[in-house]
């Protein structure tokens, strides 16, 4: 067994790092001080439970990294069945917890240690990892709890200079592991993350140097969640470089992140978070964090449209970042933006007897919002994505993509945005001025071109409208375009991949729900307005809205759901 040296924490060090975490005078920390890492029992022994409000973001980050270790990085080949089949005793009683005993299997114990070690090492900027040890015995709801957590004399630190041995040290010293199961265990781990990252690095990561990573209301801030997921306490969830001077996510890590706020159009999650290394995402609602995960990395395979969307959005954002507008660029930047895709557009021009310069001129005139000198991302994507996939310029400019037709036929219509209403009124006004009420008809160019992706969506529409199958009562089915209908749609040649996802909410005793995701086709995103894909709905569960920010236009089938309501993300 390797010896570890415990050192006292100086008042100065305590004030420096502690001041980043929370303000004991104004932040309600009772939930943190009572919350330990409590694992479930029997088939839930691989899932953490939450009993207090506040630390859910840290808990779900640990849970997510644990699943990475168990399902994907373990030396053994583990499956979801293995994850749920092991019946083990509850370790919620800290007095009976023993790392070396049989209360938690060696395999799961190793994954837990590796998960915490991975998070700590990731946060370190100099390969040093700091573990904190609380010297005082704790009991839940201790009347002196707050004074315990504000007194540096109650703590010691262990500095580990070899990152490869962090998990080994945790396993060799049972008291280090068992302290995390006691009241305040989650807070103790969060403090270790802050001490390991260091105050200087945390302040450099953050946009606003005056905020705390545990805000005044005691919940997990975006900075603390990003620290747990990426090792950097940045303030935003978009890809780094999206906005000059504001930090974002620098690369795709083990675990991703999705949020209801994107479905409500308040924030934009970058591709690094949407496409993590493993199919596991922390889900954020307005008040809580839960977990979405799958068991196969095939889920992460990017279709042609996925890759095209990521590239287009990233390039578009480079120019949007330089303006004062969000989601739009100044028209003067369009030529530079299109130059990024010149090889594809040049190839298109050669096939269609067009010139690159005339194509750029046409796009300039078409994409610009009249009188604004601005181009919206939505219009750029709808037009250029179809050009890149082989549609003729005439069809792109005069025929709406079939996807938009599908959205409004046989479905409950989504409320129109202010932007869409304004465009509609402007179009009517222009039509009256020009005395031209004729409706553009599809051209032969459009019909003759290869639009298999669009045909798939039209076929899917027909399939959904003509399907009279009823639910057997054991499944609750939600389709993206049929919010008010419970229809069962079988997979066919028009459908893309189908895979299973699991959603876990640590509150309410722990809820694990299963769902099946079916994508329509490899080209499902091409030409579809992002405004049509996003937006909350009162007739659907919030989880479906969040999932659609990652997989637009997918069908979601809830399986083995024992709850009458959709799985809760709150």
Coordinates of C-alpha atoms in Angstrom, one line a residue:
X1 CA 0.0 0.0 0.0
X2 CA 1.4 3.4 -1.0
X3 CA 1.6 5.9 1.8
X4 CA -0.1 9.2 1.5
X5 CA 0.8 12.4 3.4
X6 CA -2.0 14.5 4.9
X7 CA -1.2 18.2 5.4
X8 CA -3.1 20.9 7.2
X9 CA -4.8 23.6 5.1
X10 CA -3.6 27.2 5.7
X11 CA -6.2 29.9 6.3
X12 CA -4.9 31.7 3.3
X13 CA -5.3 28.7 1.0
X14 CA -8.7 28.1 2.4
X15 CA -9.8 31.7 1.8
X16 CA -8.5 31.6 -1.8
X17 CA -10.1 28.4 -3.0
X18 CA -13.1 28.5 -0.7
X19 CA -14.0 32.0 -2.0
X20 CA -14.4 30.5 -5.5
X21 CA -16.9 27.9 -4.3
X22 CA -19.6 29.7 -2.3
X23 CA -20.3 32.4 0.2
X24 CA -21.2 30.9 3.5
X25 CA -23.0 34.0 4.6
X26 CA -25.6 34.1 1.8
X27 CA -25.6 30.7 0.0
X28 CA -27.9 28.1 1.5
X29 CA -25.7 25.0 1.7
X30 CA -27.7 22.7 3.9
X31 CA -28.6 20.4 0.9
X32 CA -24.9 20.1 0.0
X33 CA -23.9 19.4 3.6
X34 CA -26.4 16.6 3.9
X35 CA -25.8 15.0 0.5
X36 CA -23.5 12.0 0.2
X37 CA -22.8 9.7 -2.8
X38 CA -25.5 7.2 -2.0
X39 CA -25.8 4.3 -4.4
X40 CA -29.1 2.4 -4.9
X41 CA -29.6 -1.2 -4.0
X42 CA -30.3 -4.4 -6.0
X43 CA -30.7 -3.6 -9.7
X44 CA -30.1 0.1 -9.0
X45 CA -26.7 -0.4 -7.4
X46 CA -25.0 1.4 -10.3
X47 CA -27.0 4.6 -9.8
X48 CA -26.6 7.4 -7.4
X49 CA -29.6 8.7 -5.4
X50 CA -30.3 12.3 -4.6
X51 CA -32.1 13.3 -1.4
X52 CA -31.5 17.0 -1.2
X53 CA -31.7 20.0 -3.6
X54 CA -28.5 21.7 -4.8
X55 CA -25.7 19.3 -5.8
X56 CA -27.5 17.4 -8.7
X57 CA -25.1 18.7 -11.3
X58 CA -22.1 17.3 -9.5
X59 CA -23.9 14.0 -8.8
X60 CA -24.9 13.5 -12.4
X61 CA -21.4 14.3 -13.6
X62 CA -20.0 11.6 -11.4
X63 CA -22.8 9.2 -12.5
X64 CA -22.0 10.0 -16.1
X65 CA -18.3 9.3 -15.8
X66 CA -19.1 6.1 -13.8
X67 CA -21.1 4.9 -16.8
X68 CA -18.3 5.7 -19.1
X69 CA -15.9 3.6 -17.0
X70 CA -18.4 0.7 -16.6
X71 CA -19.8 0.5 -20.1
X72 CA -16.9 1.5 -22.3
X73 CA -13.6 1.6 -20.5
X74 CA -13.7 -1.4 -18.2
X75 CA -11.4 -4.3 -18.9
X76 CA -14.5 -6.5 -18.8
X77 CA -17.1 -6.4 -21.5
X78 CA -20.1 -4.9 -19.7
X79 CA -23.6 -4.3 -21.0
X80 CA -26.7 -2.6 -19.9
X81 CA -28.0 -5.9 -18.7
X82 CA -24.9 -6.3 -16.5
X83 CA -25.4 -2.8 -15.2
X84 CA -29.0 -3.6 -14.1
X85 CA -28.7 -7.2 -13.1
X86 CA -26.3 -7.2 -10.2
X87 CA -28.2 -7.4 -6.9
X88 CA -26.2 -5.9 -4.2
X89 CA -26.9 -4.4 -0.8
X90 CA -27.6 -0.7 -0.3
X91 CA -24.6 1.3 0.8
X92 CA -26.6 4.2 2.0
X93 CA -25.7 3.5 5.6
X94 CA -22.3 5.1 6.0
X95 CA -21.7 3.2 9.2
X96 CA -21.8 -0.2 7.4
X97 CA -20.0 0.9 4.3
X98 CA -16.7 -0.9 3.6
X99 CA -14.8 -0.5 0.4
X100 CA -13.0 -3.7 0.9
X101 CA -16.1 -5.6 1.8
X102 CA -18.9 -7.1 -0.3
X103 CA -21.3 -4.2 0.0
X104 CA -20.2 -2.9 -3.4
X105 CA -18.7 -5.2 -5.9
X106 CA -15.0 -4.8 -6.8
X107 CA -15.9 -4.1 -10.4
X108 CA -18.2 -1.2 -9.6
X109 CA -15.9 0.0 -6.9
X110 CA -13.1 0.3 -9.4
X111 CA -15.3 2.1 -11.9
X112 CA -16.4 4.6 -9.2
X113 CA -12.8 5.2 -8.2
X114 CA -11.7 5.6 -11.8
X115 CA -14.6 8.0 -12.5
X116 CA -13.6 10.4 -9.6
X117 CA -9.9 10.1 -10.5
X118 CA -10.6 10.9 -14.2
X119 CA -12.6 14.0 -13.2
X120 CA -9.9 15.2 -10.8
X121 CA -7.0 14.6 -13.2
X122 CA -8.9 16.3 -16.0
X123 CA -9.2 19.5 -13.9
X124 CA -5.5 19.6 -13.0
X125 CA -3.3 22.0 -14.9
X126 CA 0.0 20.7 -13.4
X127 CA -0.6 17.0 -13.0
X128 CA -1.2 17.5 -9.2
X129 CA -4.4 16.2 -7.8
X130 CA -5.6 17.4 -4.4
X131 CA -7.9 15.3 -2.2
X132 CA -9.5 16.8 0.8
X133 CA -10.1 14.9 4.0
X134 CA -12.7 16.0 6.6
X135 CA -11.4 15.1 10.1
X136 CA -14.7 15.5 11.9
X137 CA -17.3 12.8 12.0
X138 CA -20.5 13.8 10.4
X139 CA -24.1 13.0 10.9
X140 CA -27.1 14.2 8.9
X141 CA -28.7 17.5 10.0
X142 CA -25.9 18.1 12.5
X143 CA -26.7 21.4 14.3
X144 CA -23.0 22.4 13.9
X145 CA -22.8 21.3 10.3
X146 CA -22.3 24.8 8.9
X147 CA -19.4 25.6 11.3
X148 CA -17.7 22.3 10.3
X149 CA -17.6 23.3 6.6
X150 CA -16.3 26.8 7.2
X151 CA -13.4 25.9 9.5
X152 CA -10.2 25.0 7.7
X153 CA -8.9 23.3 10.9
X154 CA -11.4 20.5 10.2
X155 CA -9.7 19.7 6.9
X156 CA -6.5 18.2 5.6
X157 CA -5.3 17.8 2.1
X158 CA -3.5 15.0 0.2
X159 CA -1.5 16.1 -2.8
X160 CA -0.9 13.4 -5.5
X161 CA 1.7 14.2 -8.1
X162 CA 1.2 11.0 -10.2
X163 CA -2.1 11.2 -12.0
X164 CA -2.0 7.5 -12.9
X165 CA -2.2 6.5 -9.3
X166 CA -5.2 8.6 -8.1
X167 CA -7.7 5.8 -8.5
X168 CA -5.2 3.3 -6.9
X169 CA -4.8 5.6 -3.9
X170 CA -8.6 5.9 -3.5
X171 CA -9.0 2.1 -3.5
X172 CA -6.1 1.4 -1.2
X173 CA -7.4 3.8 1.5
X174 CA -11.0 2.8 2.3
X175 CA -11.5 5.9 4.4
X176 CA -11.0 8.1 1.4
X177 CA -13.8 6.4 -0.5
X178 CA -16.1 6.0 2.4
X179 CA -16.0 9.7 3.3
X180 CA -17.8 10.4 0.0
X181 CA -20.8 8.3 1.1
X182 CA -21.3 10.3 4.3
X183 CA -23.3 13.6 4.6
X184 CA -21.4 16.3 2.7
X185 CA -19.6 13.8 0.5
X186 CA -20.7 15.5 -2.7
X187 CA -19.6 18.9 -1.4
X188 CA -16.2 17.4 -0.3
X189 CA -15.6 16.1 -3.9
X190 CA -16.7 19.5 -5.4
X191 CA -14.1 21.1 -3.1
X192 CA -11.4 18.7 -4.3
X193 CA -12.3 19.7 -7.9
X194 CA -11.9 23.4 -7.0
X195 CA -8.6 22.8 -5.1
X196 CA -7.2 20.7 -7.9
X197 CA -8.1 23.3 -10.6
X198 CA -6.9 26.2 -8.4
X199 CA -8.3 29.7 -8.0
X200 CA -6.1 31.3 -10.6
X201 CA -7.1 28.8 -13.3
X202 CA -10.8 29.0 -12.4
X203 CA -10.8 32.7 -12.6
X204 CA -9.0 32.5 -16.0
X205 CA -11.7 30.0 -17.2
X206 CA -14.6 32.2 -16.2
X207 CA -16.1 35.1 -18.1
X208 CA -17.1 37.0 -15.0
X209 CA -14.4 36.9 -12.3
X210 CA -16.8 38.0 -9.6
X211 CA -19.3 35.2 -9.6
X212 CA -19.2 32.0 -7.5
X213 CA -19.3 28.6 -9.0
X214 CA -22.1 27.8 -6.5
X215 CA -24.5 30.7 -6.9
X216 CA -26.4 32.4 -4.0
X217 CA -29.3 30.0 -4.4
X218 CA -27.1 27.0 -3.8
X219 CA -27.5 25.2 -7.1
X220 CA -24.7 24.1 -9.5
X221 CA -23.6 26.9 -11.8
X222 CA -22.7 26.3 -15.5
X223 CA -19.1 26.9 -14.5
X224 CA -19.1 24.2 -11.9
X225 CA -20.8 21.7 -14.2
X226 CA -18.4 22.5 -17.0
X227 CA -15.5 22.0 -14.6
X228 CA -16.9 18.5 -13.7
X229 CA -17.5 17.5 -17.3
X230 CA -14.5 19.1 -19.1
X231 CA -12.0 20.1 -16.4
X232 CA -12.4 23.8 -17.2
X233 CA -14.8 26.2 -15.4
X234 CA -15.8 28.0 -18.5
X235 CA -19.1 29.9 -18.5
X236 CA -20.6 28.8 -21.8
X237 CA -21.7 25.6 -23.6
X238 CA -21.0 26.6 -27.2
X239 CA -17.8 25.6 -29.0
X240 CA -14.7 27.6 -27.9
X241 CA -14.2 30.6 -30.3
X242 CA -17.9 31.0 -30.9
X243 CA -17.8 34.5 -29.3
X244 CA -14.6 36.4 -29.0
X245 CA -13.6 36.9 -25.4
X246 CA -16.1 34.4 -24.0
X247 CA -14.9 30.9 -23.2
X248 CA -16.5 27.8 -24.6
X249 CA -16.0 24.1 -24.8
X250 CA -12.6 23.4 -26.4
X251 CA -13.0 19.7 -27.5
X252 CA -15.4 16.8 -27.2
X253 CA -14.9 15.0 -23.9
X254 CA -16.2 11.7 -22.4
X255 CA -19.6 13.1 -21.6
X256 CA -21.9 15.5 -23.5
X257 CA -24.5 18.1 -22.4
X258 CA -28.0 19.0 -23.6
X259 CA -30.4 21.6 -22.2
X260 CA -34.0 22.5 -22.3
X261 CA -32.9 26.1 -22.7
X262 CA -31.8 25.3 -26.2
X263 CA -35.2 23.9 -27.1
X264 CA -36.6 27.1 -25.8
X265 CA -34.1 29.1 -27.9
X266 CA -32.3 30.8 -25.0
X267 CA -28.9 29.2 -25.6
X268 CA -27.0 27.3 -28.2
X269 CA -25.1 24.1 -27.3
X270 CA -22.0 23.5 -29.4
X271 CA -21.1 20.4 -31.4
X272 CA -18.4 19.4 -28.9
X273 CA -21.1 18.8 -26.2
X274 CA -23.6 17.3 -28.6
X275 CA -21.1 14.8 -30.0
X276 CA -19.1 13.5 -27.0
X277 CA -16.8 10.5 -27.2
X278 CA -19.4 8.3 -25.5
X279 CA -23.2 8.3 -25.8
X280 CA -23.8 9.9 -22.4
X281 CA -25.3 13.4 -21.9
X282 CA -26.1 15.4 -18.7
X283 CA -29.5 16.9 -19.3
X284 CA -30.3 20.3 -17.8
X285 CA -33.8 21.6 -17.1
X286 CA -34.4 25.0 -15.5
X287 CA -34.1 23.5 -12.0
X288 CA -32.4 20.1 -12.2
X289 CA -29.9 17.9 -13.9
X290 CA -30.6 14.3 -15.1
X291 CA -28.8 11.8 -17.4
X292 CA -29.4 10.4 -20.9
X293 CA -27.2 7.5 -22.0
X294 CA -26.9 4.6 -24.5
X295 CA -24.8 1.5 -24.5
X296 CA -23.3 1.6 -28.0
X297 CA -21.0 4.2 -29.6
X298 CA -22.8 3.5 -32.9
X299 CA -25.3 6.1 -31.6
X300 CA -22.6 8.7 -32.2
X301 CA -22.0 8.0 -35.8
X302 CA -22.5 11.1 -37.8
X303 CA -24.6 11.0 -41.0
X304 CA -23.7 13.1 -44.0
X305 CA -26.2 15.7 -42.9
X306 CA -24.7 15.7 -39.3
X307 CA -21.3 16.5 -40.6
X308 CA -22.6 19.1 -43.0
X309 CA -24.6 20.8 -40.3
X310 CA -21.6 20.9 -37.9
X311 CA -19.3 22.3 -40.5
X312 CA -21.7 24.9 -41.7
X313 CA -22.7 26.1 -38.2
X314 CA -19.1 26.3 -37.1
X315 CA -18.0 28.4 -40.1
X316 CA -21.1 30.6 -39.9
X317 CA -20.5 31.3 -36.2
X318 CA -17.0 32.5 -37.0
X319 CA -18.5 35.5 -38.7
X320 CA -21.5 35.8 -36.4
X321 CA -19.1 36.1 -33.5
X322 CA -17.6 39.3 -35.0
X323 CA -20.9 41.1 -35.1
X324 CA -23.3 42.3 -32.5
X325 CA -26.0 39.9 -33.6
X326 CA -26.7 36.4 -32.6
X327 CA -27.6 33.8 -35.2
X328 CA -26.9 36.1 -38.2
X329 CA -24.1 37.6 -40.1
X330 CA -23.6 40.8 -42.1
X331 CA -24.1 40.3 -45.8
X332 CA -20.5 41.6 -46.5
X333 CA -19.2 38.4 -44.9
X334 CA -21.1 36.0 -47.1
X335 CA -18.4 35.8 -49.8
X336 CA -15.8 34.9 -47.2
X337 CA -18.1 32.3 -45.7
X338 CA -18.9 30.7 -49.0
X339 CA -15.2 30.6 -49.9
X340 CA -14.9 27.9 -47.2
X341 CA -17.2 25.7 -49.3
X342 CA -15.8 26.8 -52.7
X343 CA -14.7 23.3 -53.9
X344 CA -18.3 21.9 -53.4
X345 CA -19.9 25.0 -54.9
X346 CA -17.4 25.0 -57.8
X347 CA -18.3 21.3 -58.5
X348 CA -21.9 22.2 -58.4
X349 CA -21.4 25.1 -60.9
X350 CA -19.6 22.8 -63.4
X351 CA -22.4 20.3 -63.3
X352 CA -25.1 23.0 -63.8
X353 CA -23.3 25.2 -66.4
X354 CA -23.1 28.1 -63.9
X355 CA -20.2 30.2 -62.7
X356 CA -19.1 30.5 -59.1
X357 CA -19.3 34.3 -59.1
X358 CA -22.8 34.4 -60.4
X359 CA -23.9 31.8 -57.9
X360 CA -22.4 33.9 -55.1
X361 CA -24.2 37.0 -56.5
X362 CA -27.5 35.2 -56.5
X363 CA -27.1 34.0 -53.0
X364 CA -26.2 37.5 -51.8
X365 CA -29.4 38.9 -53.3
X366 CA -31.5 36.0 -52.1
X367 CA -30.3 35.4 -48.5
X368 CA -30.2 39.0 -47.3
X369 CA -33.2 40.1 -45.3
X370 CA -34.6 43.1 -47.2
X371 CA -33.3 46.4 -45.9
X372 CA -31.2 44.9 -43.1
X373 CA -27.9 44.0 -44.6
X374 CA -28.1 40.8 -42.5
X375 CA -28.4 37.1 -43.3
X376 CA -30.0 34.7 -40.9
X377 CA -28.4 31.3 -40.1
X378 CA -31.7 29.6 -40.7
X379 CA -31.9 30.9 -44.3
X380 CA -28.3 30.2 -45.0
X381 CA -28.7 26.6 -43.8
X382 CA -31.9 25.9 -45.6
X383 CA -30.5 27.2 -48.9
X384 CA -26.9 26.1 -48.9
X385 CA -27.4 22.6 -47.4
X386 CA -29.7 21.7 -50.3
X387 CA -27.2 23.1 -52.8
X388 CA -24.4 21.0 -51.2
X389 CA -26.6 17.9 -51.5
X390 CA -27.2 18.4 -55.2
X391 CA -30.4 20.4 -55.5
X392 CA -30.6 22.9 -58.4
X393 CA -30.4 26.6 -57.6
X394 CA -33.8 27.2 -59.2
X395 CA -35.5 24.5 -57.0
X396 CA -33.8 25.8 -53.9
X397 CA -34.9 29.4 -54.5
X398 CA -38.5 28.7 -55.6
X399 CA -39.6 25.5 -53.9
X400 CA -39.9 25.0 -50.2
X401 CA -38.2 21.9 -48.8
X402 CA -40.6 19.0 -48.4
X403 CA -39.7 18.9 -44.7
X404 CA -41.6 22.2 -44.2
X405 CA -44.6 20.7 -46.0
X406 CA -44.5 17.7 -43.7
X407 CA -44.5 19.8 -40.6
X408 CA -47.8 21.5 -41.5
X409 CA -49.8 18.5 -42.9
X410 CA -51.8 16.3 -40.6
X411 CA -50.1 17.6 -37.5
X412 CA -50.8 20.0 -34.7
X413 CA -49.1 23.2 -35.9
X414 CA -46.3 24.7 -33.9
X415 CA -46.9 28.4 -33.0
X416 CA -45.2 30.7 -35.5
X417 CA -42.3 32.7 -34.3
X418 CA -42.3 36.5 -34.6
X419 CA -39.7 36.3 -37.3
X420 CA -41.9 33.9 -39.3
X421 CA -45.0 36.1 -38.9
X422 CA -43.1 39.1 -40.0
X423 CA -41.8 37.3 -43.1
X424 CA -45.3 36.1 -43.9
X425 CA -46.7 39.6 -43.7
X426 CA -43.8 41.0 -45.8
X427 CA -44.4 38.3 -48.5
X428 CA -48.1 39.2 -48.6
X429 CA -47.3 42.9 -48.9
X430 CA -44.8 42.3 -51.7
X431 CA -47.3 40.1 -53.5
X432 CA -49.9 42.9 -53.4
X433 CA -47.4 45.5 -54.6
X434 CA -46.3 43.3 -57.5
X435 CA -49.9 42.1 -58.2
X436 CA -48.4 38.7 -58.3
X437 CA -50.3 36.1 -56.2
X438 CA -49.1 33.1 -58.2
X439 CA -47.6 30.2 -56.3
X440 CA -44.3 28.8 -57.5
X441 CA -44.6 25.3 -58.7
X442 CA -41.9 22.6 -58.5
X443 CA -39.6 22.6 -61.5
X444 CA -38.4 19.7 -63.5
X445 CA -34.9 20.4 -62.2
X446 CA -36.1 19.7 -58.7
X447 CA -38.0 16.6 -59.7
X448 CA -35.2 15.1 -61.7
X449 CA -32.5 15.7 -59.0
X450 CA -31.7 13.1 -56.4
X451 CA -33.7 14.1 -53.3
X452 CA -33.8 10.7 -51.6
X453 CA -33.7 12.3 -48.2
X454 CA -36.8 14.4 -48.9
X455 CA -38.6 11.5 -50.5
X456 CA -38.0 9.6 -47.3
X457 CA -39.7 12.3 -45.3
X458 CA -42.7 12.4 -47.7
X459 CA -42.9 8.6 -47.4
X460 CA -42.8 8.9 -43.7
X461 CA -45.6 11.4 -43.8
X462 CA -47.8 9.1 -45.8
X463 CA -46.9 6.2 -43.5
X464 CA -47.9 8.2 -40.4
X465 CA -51.1 9.6 -41.9
X466 CA -52.3 6.2 -43.1
X467 CA -51.3 4.2 -40.1
X468 CA -54.3 3.0 -38.1
X469 CA -52.4 0.8 -35.6
X470 CA -53.2 1.5 -32.0
X471 CA -51.1 1.4 -28.9
X472 CA -51.1 -1.8 -27.0
X473 CA -51.1 0.0 -23.7
X474 CA -47.5 -1.0 -22.8
X475 CA -45.8 1.7 -24.7
X476 CA -46.1 5.4 -24.7
X477 CA -45.1 6.8 -28.1
X478 CA -44.3 10.4 -29.0
X479 CA -43.4 11.4 -32.5
X480 CA -41.7 14.7 -33.3
X481 CA -44.2 15.8 -35.8
X482 CA -47.3 14.3 -34.2
X483 CA -47.4 15.7 -30.7
X484 CA -51.1 15.0 -30.1
X485 CA -51.2 11.5 -31.6
X486 CA -50.1 8.1 -30.2
X487 CA -49.2 6.2 -33.3
X488 CA -47.0 3.2 -33.8
X489 CA -44.7 3.5 -36.9
X490 CA -42.8 0.4 -37.9
X491 CA -39.3 0.8 -39.3
X492 CA -39.1 0.6 -43.0
X493 CA -36.7 1.4 -45.8
X494 CA -37.5 5.1 -45.4
X495 CA -36.3 5.2 -41.8
X496 CA -32.8 5.7 -40.6
X497 CA -31.1 4.0 -37.6
X498 CA -33.0 3.0 -34.5
X499 CA -31.3 2.8 -31.1
X500 CA -32.2 2.6 -27.4
X501 CA -31.5 5.4 -24.9
X502 CA -32.0 5.4 -21.1
X503 CA -32.9 8.4 -19.0
X504 CA -32.1 8.5 -15.3
X505 CA -33.4 11.0 -12.7
X506 CA -31.8 10.5 -9.3
X507 CA -34.7 12.2 -7.4
X508 CA -37.9 10.5 -6.4
X509 CA -36.1 7.3 -5.4
X510 CA -34.4 7.1 -8.8
X511 CA -36.3 6.8 -12.0
X512 CA -34.9 4.9 -15.0
X513 CA -36.8 5.1 -18.2
X514 CA -36.2 3.4 -21.6
X515 CA -36.9 4.9 -25.0
X516 CA -36.3 4.0 -28.6
X517 CA -35.0 6.7 -31.0
X518 CA -35.6 6.4 -34.8
X519 CA -34.1 8.7 -37.2
X520 CA -35.9 9.3 -40.5
X521 CA -33.0 9.2 -43.0
X522 CA -29.3 10.2 -43.4
X523 CA -30.4 13.5 -45.0
X524 CA -33.1 14.3 -42.5
X525 CA -31.6 17.7 -41.5
X526 CA -30.9 19.0 -45.0
X527 CA -33.0 21.9 -45.9
X528 CA -35.1 21.8 -42.7
X529 CA -35.5 25.1 -40.9
X530 CA -33.9 24.9 -37.5
X531 CA -36.8 27.1 -36.3
X532 CA -39.2 24.2 -37.2
X533 CA -37.2 21.7 -35.3
X534 CA -36.8 23.5 -32.0
X535 CA -39.2 25.0 -29.6
X536 CA -41.0 23.7 -26.5
X537 CA -44.5 22.2 -26.8
X538 CA -47.2 22.0 -24.1
X539 CA -48.3 18.6 -25.5
X540 CA -45.0 16.8 -25.2
X541 CA -42.6 16.0 -22.4
X542 CA -39.6 18.3 -21.9
X543 CA -37.3 15.4 -22.4
X544 CA -38.5 14.9 -26.0
X545 CA -37.9 18.6 -26.7
X546 CA -34.3 18.2 -25.3
X547 CA -33.7 15.1 -27.4
X548 CA -34.8 16.8 -30.5
X549 CA -32.0 19.4 -30.0
X550 CA -29.6 16.5 -30.7
X551 CA -31.7 14.5 -33.1
X552 CA -34.1 16.7 -34.9
X553 CA -37.1 15.0 -36.7
X554 CA -36.7 11.7 -34.8
X555 CA -39.4 9.5 -33.5
X556 CA -39.3 8.8 -29.8
X557 CA -40.9 5.6 -28.5
X558 CA -41.1 5.3 -24.7
X559 CA -40.6 1.7 -23.6
X560 CA -41.2 -0.1 -20.3
X561 CA -42.3 3.2 -18.7
X562 CA -44.2 2.6 -15.5
X563 CA -45.1 6.2 -15.1
X564 CA -48.3 7.7 -16.5
X565 CA -46.5 11.0 -17.3
X566 CA -43.5 11.4 -19.6
X567 CA -40.1 11.0 -17.8
X568 CA -39.4 14.1 -15.7
X569 CA -36.2 16.1 -16.1
X570 CA -37.1 18.2 -13.1

